[in-house]
Amino acid sequence: MNNWLTAPILIPLLGGVLQIFMSYAPMQLRRTLALTTTILTLLAAIVLLGLADDGSYRVYALGNWQPPFGIMLVLDRLAALMLIVTAVLALFCHIYAFQKTDTQGPHFHTLFLFQLTGLNIAFLTGDLFNLFVAFEVLLIASYGLLLHGGGTTRTVAGLHYVVLNLIGSALFLFSVGMIYSVTGTLNMADLAVKVPQLSSENLPLVKTGGLLLLVVFGLKSAILPLCFWLPRAYSNATAPVAALFAVMTKVGIYAILRVYTLIFGENAGELAHLGMNWLFPTALFTLAIGVIGLLGSKKLKTMIAWQVIISVGTMLAAIGLTTPAGISAALFYLINTTWVVGGLFLLADLVSSQRGSADDRIVTAPKMRNNALLGTLFLISAVAAIGLPPLSGFFSKLLILQAATPGTEMVLLWSVILVGGFFTLIAYSHAGSIVFWRNSEGHIKHDGKLGLPVTLSTAGLVGLSLVIVALAGPINRYTEATAAQLNSPAGYTEVLQMPVVTESRR
Amino acid sequence: MSLALVVMLPFMGAVIAPQFAQAGRTAIAIASSVPSLVALMTLFPYWERLAGGNAVIQHVEWLPQIGLSLSFRLDGLALLFALLILVIGILIILYARYYLKKHENVGKFYSLLLLFQGAMLGIVLSNNLLLMLVFWELTSVVSFLLISFWNHKQDARRGARMALAITGGGGLALMAGVLLIGQIVGSYELEVVLAAGDQIRAHALYPITLALILVGAFTKSAQFPFHFWLPHAMQAPTPVSAYLHSATMVKAGIFLMARLYPALAGTEQWFYMVSFTGMITLLIGAYVAMFKHDLKGLLAHSTVSHLGLITLLFGMGTKLAAVAAVFHVVNHATFKASLFMAAGIIDHETGTRDMRRINGLWRYMPHTATLAMVAAASMAGVPLLNGFISKEMFFAEALELNLPGIWAYLPPLVATLAGIFAVAYSARFIHDVFFNGQPKNLPVFPPHEPPRYMKIPVEILVFACLAVGMFPAFSVGPLLFIAASATLGGEVPDYTLAVAHGFNLPLLMSFAAFSGGLVMYSQRQRFFDFHERFKEIDEKAVFESVVTWVGNLSERVTNKLENGSLQRYALLLFLTAFTVTLWPLTELGFSIGSNELSPVDYPSALGALVLIGAAIGTVVMHRQRLTSLILLSVVGLLVAVAFATFSAPDLALTQLSVEVVTIILLVLSLFYLPAQTPVETTAFTRWRDVGIALAAGIGMTLVTLALLTRPFSSISEFFLENSKPGGGGTNVVNVILVDFRGFDTLGEITVLAIAALGIYSMMKYTKLQAPATDRLGNPWSKDPHPTMLMQISRPLLPLALMVSVFIFLRGHNLPGGGFIAGLITAVALISQYIASGVDWSEQRVKTPYQIVVALGVAIATLTGVGSYAFGYPFLTSWFTYASLPVIGKFELATAMIFDLGVYLTVVGATLLALTSLGKLSDPSTKVSASHNEGGV
């Protein structure tokens, strides 16, 4: 067994604990340690990506208990992809926080690193109940981060977020209970084996559980009608937190991909593609409501929050096609949108810091100190978000459109995505031209000087769009391989035969 | 890859050229023209091969999975356009050197201009439709930035956004169209697509494909009904108008039609869609141009009209018409670019472009006037100029078009009418500007000739007009031939390029157009008066109001849905859960499995009744917060009893201690909240919520009934069997927690730690005002720490600690464990806080609870990491038996260390959370102090 599999979980966990011990240490030292932790997490993710790319499954039996009895971690291409997307995003967000965010309240770094722990557990675990635990870890950490910095609006939006997610957690437990009561197992590979063998009298229970689970994941990924908590929560969070949260909805999407390809995938017999008939139409409506929200936004950060919902809709629509091509396209899009939206959140914060009382509202204000730089970054990230060439958004959109097969499905998908894209274009050009070009006389007294960390991290995250274009070939090969791997879950269930470390007293 | 180099050169230039901005305008202009010159030199050697009718294709794979390759194609058509782009590009760069003022951001300007040039070259040289699409949208984005170059002007910003919306939107349609072609043909490579014309035309998707691609072409080339963006794009600096909006970008749509001509043309759909669109555009543009007082406005509408003419020619579908179309592309580019430059010079020298004010410039700038008049004459179609030749060809083709019945007259009539308008507005351009009396109120007076070099680009283009007009076969003959051959896919019809084809019907039409146009111009006042009667539509304002309307509508919809009400969102969540589970639940129905229902005994029934009563009571009494809290604790305690009854002592113990801690926590928070919840809901919503709650309850009951009555075989048997031999403990629950599923526990204590830290962080800077009295208005007790309570609680502490140590140690084999022990310790410590106050307690507990929490998580994690050293995976446990005198044989297990971590985390987290809440304000001192003061 390869201990590297635990690295993305243990590094941020121990790093986070260390931060608590260092509560009274000088800020500079804490920052150095925190950044080191995040960098190490990224390195671990890179190592795992290298491992996963050979296409085999790697299993790690925690406590050396033979699956399905103990909890196992499973590394496959999808898990590695999610790890790396998260780690890269986190690194930039973390650097950004060094400007001032981490001094706005205690324990920022701890919460940030625990958040990473939770995310990484979710991506690596091969156990349904442990996924619940992972969700709890990342939920509670995200709640702490959401409230970081204080303020009434932040607290109210955060409260909505946490209450809804607690209801979600309860539903998660219900559904896990229903599934466990009949299948008698929590291990996802084992479930994949047991679900097709269900007797017809037990089928409705698992079906109910499976569909309830979809609701929970839908809440996490913010699909219509469960998305309305998101805009306020995200747009009111501090910038690096909001940017990091760009990956939070993707956890829900990851869970959908994992559970509904493995447990309720092709081979699930009666329950094959459970709930997927709901997914496609819902996703299209989500996309549409995202565009409407974007058009109606009066602030940059709200706009970007709705952009998150648009990307959720786009990805799930592609996944709802239930073809390998659709999944591959969705994953390509996921990489692009996570980083770009993260960059946009950081950028919006820089903009608002230079506009005094105008903040990030889309209104006339005195010219920003770094208008040209911020404007250029906005242009790049908007082009990437809308999906215009030559940036990564275009390629991912192209992949999604190509994934549809001719028929009603194609007509719906194409028209919603393309018409949506058109309105996004209008909204971004409108907002951008007001914020960056329509300037009033006068100047702002305390215009935020762009420090090195914030400039570097924002530009870096936005610039990743270009990196994706440059590496489009390899990335696409990887996502295609990932989709293929997801589509043949037989390999995943073989992990049950994995031997534990012998020569043991057992 | 020399073709890729040609495309890349301007992009590289866009990065390099701005570095010369500091060195002055001349330096940057020279630097900017280098890419064009190098590109021209690179293309030169290909001429021989192309003259033979071959196409050069260079191909590098990029994303084969989606059919996107870096493949470039140079054939006659591509060469013709590339030459236009490069040559006019150089002229524009030179011209802009004098047009831009010193203080302007020349670096940005040239950089964008070069970006545009690169994108445009990309379009015409792409051999892959997806690659072409990339460059296509890139031109839209760059043109947006160029139009809004003077972004402090509102008109410029609006014009730019409108252009972006239309052309960018059209690009999306084109994207769909191109993807459909890919679906039909199976490739995006041009040589495959062009060869598959019959397959495409016969395909069921052909009409929609064609329509989408044409929308792309029409938006870019400003065809009706998308033509309105072009005149508003004239807010751009004049070099941009000359380059993008007359010579190159607006020709991209035309280029697309020419490029895909072999694949798409030749059907009725093509004919009707393209030719009628062209016809309408031709007429509308020409008509409106006459009434524009703005020089550039006139030229812009004339451009629209000429683009319509070219479109109409392509639409006609005959080979000769296509040749004429390609020819007119060249002619229009030359005369229109020079006219724009002349207009720019006039604007530059007089400070205005209003033709009602600039009159009689002949006296002030005869050189410029001569150039402009020649170009305008070409625009009108005066013989011996290039505009004449292609227009004659157009007239001839209009006559050839055999529409059924009376419709046959339509094309020639439209052509002649448009010709009349063209002559009229050209005459106006010449007469109004250079003659017609004296200038009126010019901002700059008197006007002068511009700098010498500013006129050179105009001179070169005007010379080209003359050369083509007089020696067409010699000057453009070969180029036109290979371009036409590439457009038509090989066969070029017989045609002769000549100054005149003798006396024939087209010449007659030209004559009619001339005399008609001159008459019309002489009677212009009447037309102006007639035109005045119609309200002019400002498309920009319409566009703005549409955008605003859409924005407001969206905002209203958003506010309706996303109204910030938690109740609403929760309702949606529940309804969604119902909706998706409704069907499987009906399938399930009232299902009882094969296990018999167990008999009901009286104590259980009583307990259940009390439980139900307390639960209902909690809901009913929820406005009386304290009462409801007490009822809630009854629920919790009964659940603990139930656990105990159904032989789950561990759960019972846990539930009991958790209940205690939770209730204390809630009481602490209630202190700051109003004692009563105000009524904020209507009767309807309450009953609605009752309904939802009932539905949820019934659903859960059905599910629980079904799942508890089914025979159950699960992994738990493994746990029962292996607990002792594998985990070293007989208490299976504890072994599951610390061993089998220790990772879950590690996660959960992390959750606890985070929660406590979160509460601490949230409360640290929050200070709340404690209420002065209780809810009935009574003052708080003056004695916050009653002696009795203190006296009882203090001796309780060591006892309680001993109990928790006991519970902890026996946990592995008997009910107990770190979690429960931790809670017991926490409760014991909290009672000290309650009895003796925060200050007293904190003086005695020196370790900050955060550190305790961290220690707990660290110990648990590091215990797990320890197994690496022995070659076992994370969290593998180890145990052995040891014996000591007196105590006897006992077990040593790593799981115990792990459990110690759990214990510490629980103690630390509970106390950190509770003390954070307790310290929100300091009621024990402040409130009682104020009362004392008040009382004494």
PDB file of C-alpha atoms in Angstrom, chain A residues 47-129:
ATOM      1  CA  VAL A  47       2.655  12.764  -7.042  1.00  0.00           C
ATOM      2  CA  LEU A  48      -0.784  11.160  -6.904  1.00  0.00           C
ATOM      3  CA  LEU A  49      -1.630  12.512 -10.342  1.00  0.00           C
ATOM      4  CA  GLY A  50       1.477  10.815 -11.645  1.00  0.00           C
ATOM      5  CA  LEU A  51       0.455   7.579  -9.962  1.00  0.00           C
ATOM      6  CA  ALA A  52      -3.141   7.683 -11.125  1.00  0.00           C
ATOM      7  CA  ASP A  53      -2.242   8.370 -14.715  1.00  0.00           C
ATOM      8  CA  ASP A  54      -1.285   4.752 -15.328  1.00  0.00           C
ATOM      9  CA  GLY A  55      -4.985   3.984 -15.232  1.00  0.00           C
ATOM     10  CA  SER A  56      -4.981   1.516 -12.361  1.00  0.00           C
ATOM     11  CA  TYR A  57      -6.798   1.871  -9.074  1.00  0.00           C
ATOM     12  CA  ARG A  58      -4.758   2.269  -5.926  1.00  0.00           C
ATOM     13  CA  VAL A  59      -6.330   1.263  -2.691  1.00  0.00           C
ATOM     14  CA  TYR A  60      -5.360   2.098   0.818  1.00  0.00           C
ATOM     15  CA  ALA A  61      -6.971   0.101   3.584  1.00  0.00           C
ATOM     16  CA  LEU A  62      -7.015   2.347   6.611  1.00  0.00           C
ATOM     17  CA  GLY A  63      -6.240   0.450   9.809  1.00  0.00           C
ATOM     18  CA  ASN A  64      -5.185  -2.469   7.626  1.00  0.00           C
ATOM     19  CA  TRP A  65      -8.731  -3.838   7.604  1.00  0.00           C
ATOM     20  CA  GLN A  66      -9.733  -5.764   4.548  1.00  0.00           C
ATOM     21  CA  PRO A  67     -12.311  -3.850   2.513  1.00  0.00           C
ATOM     22  CA  PRO A  68     -15.271  -3.701   2.721  1.00  0.00           C
ATOM     23  CA  PHE A  69     -14.934  -3.929   6.500  1.00  0.00           C
ATOM     24  CA  GLY A  70     -12.601  -1.038   7.104  1.00  0.00           C
ATOM     25  CA  ILE A  71     -12.570   2.299   5.396  1.00  0.00           C
ATOM     26  CA  MET A  72     -10.537   2.501   2.259  1.00  0.00           C
ATOM     27  CA  LEU A  73      -9.079   5.282   0.239  1.00  0.00           C
ATOM     28  CA  VAL A  74      -9.124   4.849  -3.501  1.00  0.00           C
ATOM     29  CA  LEU A  75      -7.025   6.751  -5.947  1.00  0.00           C
ATOM     30  CA  ASP A  76      -8.127   6.827  -9.528  1.00  0.00           C
ATOM     31  CA  ARG A  77      -7.847   9.396 -12.272  1.00  0.00           C
ATOM     32  CA  LEU A  78     -10.918  11.321 -11.159  1.00  0.00           C
ATOM     33  CA  ALA A  79      -9.734  11.577  -7.566  1.00  0.00           C
ATOM     34  CA  ALA A  80      -6.288  12.721  -8.658  1.00  0.00           C
ATOM     35  CA  LEU A  81      -7.772  15.317 -10.967  1.00  0.00           C
ATOM     36  CA  MET A  82      -9.947  16.749  -8.224  1.00  0.00           C
ATOM     37  CA  LEU A  83      -6.989  16.810  -5.841  1.00  0.00           C
ATOM     38  CA  ILE A  84      -4.804  18.729  -8.213  1.00  0.00           C
ATOM     39  CA  VAL A  85      -7.518  21.201  -9.206  1.00  0.00           C
ATOM     40  CA  THR A  86      -8.162  21.905  -5.538  1.00  0.00           C
ATOM     41  CA  ALA A  87      -4.514  22.104  -4.535  1.00  0.00           C
ATOM     42  CA  VAL A  88      -3.628  24.559  -7.286  1.00  0.00           C
ATOM     43  CA  LEU A  89      -6.603  26.762  -6.507  1.00  0.00           C
ATOM     44  CA  ALA A  90      -5.845  26.604  -2.808  1.00  0.00           C
ATOM     45  CA  LEU A  91      -2.250  27.657  -3.276  1.00  0.00           C
ATOM     46  CA  PHE A  92      -3.205  30.866  -5.054  1.00  0.00           C
ATOM     47  CA  CYS A  93      -6.035  31.639  -2.629  1.00  0.00           C
ATOM     48  CA  HIS A  94      -3.730  31.055   0.285  1.00  0.00           C
ATOM     49  CA  ILE A  95      -1.094  33.438  -1.052  1.00  0.00           C
ATOM     50  CA  TYR A  96      -3.775  36.037  -1.629  1.00  0.00           C
ATOM     51  CA  ALA A  97      -4.837  35.801   1.996  1.00  0.00           C
ATOM     52  CA  PHE A  98      -1.407  36.970   3.136  1.00  0.00           C
ATOM     53  CA  GLN A  99      -2.165  40.544   2.176  1.00  0.00           C
ATOM     54  CA  LYS A 100      -4.609  41.086   5.003  1.00  0.00           C
ATOM     55  CA  THR A 101      -7.339  38.454   5.116  1.00  0.00           C
ATOM     56  CA  ASP A 102      -5.525  36.194   7.556  1.00  0.00           C
ATOM     57  CA  THR A 103      -5.297  38.975  10.125  1.00  0.00           C
ATOM     58  CA  GLN A 104      -9.023  39.743  10.057  1.00  0.00           C
ATOM     59  CA  GLY A 105      -9.783  37.077  12.629  1.00  0.00           C
ATOM     60  CA  PRO A 106      -8.152  34.224  14.482  1.00  0.00           C
ATOM     61  CA  HIS A 107      -7.435  30.794  13.029  1.00  0.00           C
ATOM     62  CA  PHE A 108      -7.709  31.623   9.354  1.00  0.00           C
ATOM     63  CA  HIS A 109      -4.909  29.268   8.365  1.00  0.00           C
ATOM     64  CA  THR A 110      -6.214  26.456  10.553  1.00  0.00           C
ATOM     65  CA  LEU A 111      -9.666  26.655   9.035  1.00  0.00           C
ATOM     66  CA  PHE A 112      -8.221  26.965   5.548  1.00  0.00           C
ATOM     67  CA  LEU A 113      -6.060  23.871   5.954  1.00  0.00           C
ATOM     68  CA  PHE A 114      -8.830  21.863   7.591  1.00  0.00           C
ATOM     69  CA  GLN A 115     -11.013  22.814   4.674  1.00  0.00           C
ATOM     70  CA  LEU A 116      -8.445  21.272   2.369  1.00  0.00           C
ATOM     71  CA  THR A 117      -8.367  18.192   4.563  1.00  0.00           C
ATOM     72  CA  GLY A 118     -12.107  17.773   4.235  1.00  0.00           C
ATOM     73  CA  LEU A 119     -12.030  18.278   0.485  1.00  0.00           C
ATOM     74  CA  ASN A 120      -9.234  15.793   0.012  1.00  0.00           C
ATOM     75  CA  ILE A 121     -10.925  13.158   2.154  1.00  0.00           C
ATOM     76  CA  ALA A 122     -14.037  13.536   0.049  1.00  0.00           C
ATOM     77  CA  PHE A 123     -12.073  12.987  -3.158  1.00  0.00           C
ATOM     78  CA  LEU A 124     -10.133   9.998  -1.898  1.00  0.00           C
ATOM     79  CA  THR A 125     -12.564   8.047   0.212  1.00  0.00           C
ATOM     80  CA  GLY A 126     -14.097   4.872  -1.055  1.00  0.00           C
ATOM     81  CA  ASP A 127     -16.693   4.666   1.667  1.00  0.00           C
ATOM     82  CA  LEU A 128     -20.110   6.254   1.562  1.00  0.00           C
ATOM     83  CA  PHE A 129     -20.279   7.030   5.253  1.00  0.00           C
TER      84      PHE A 129
END
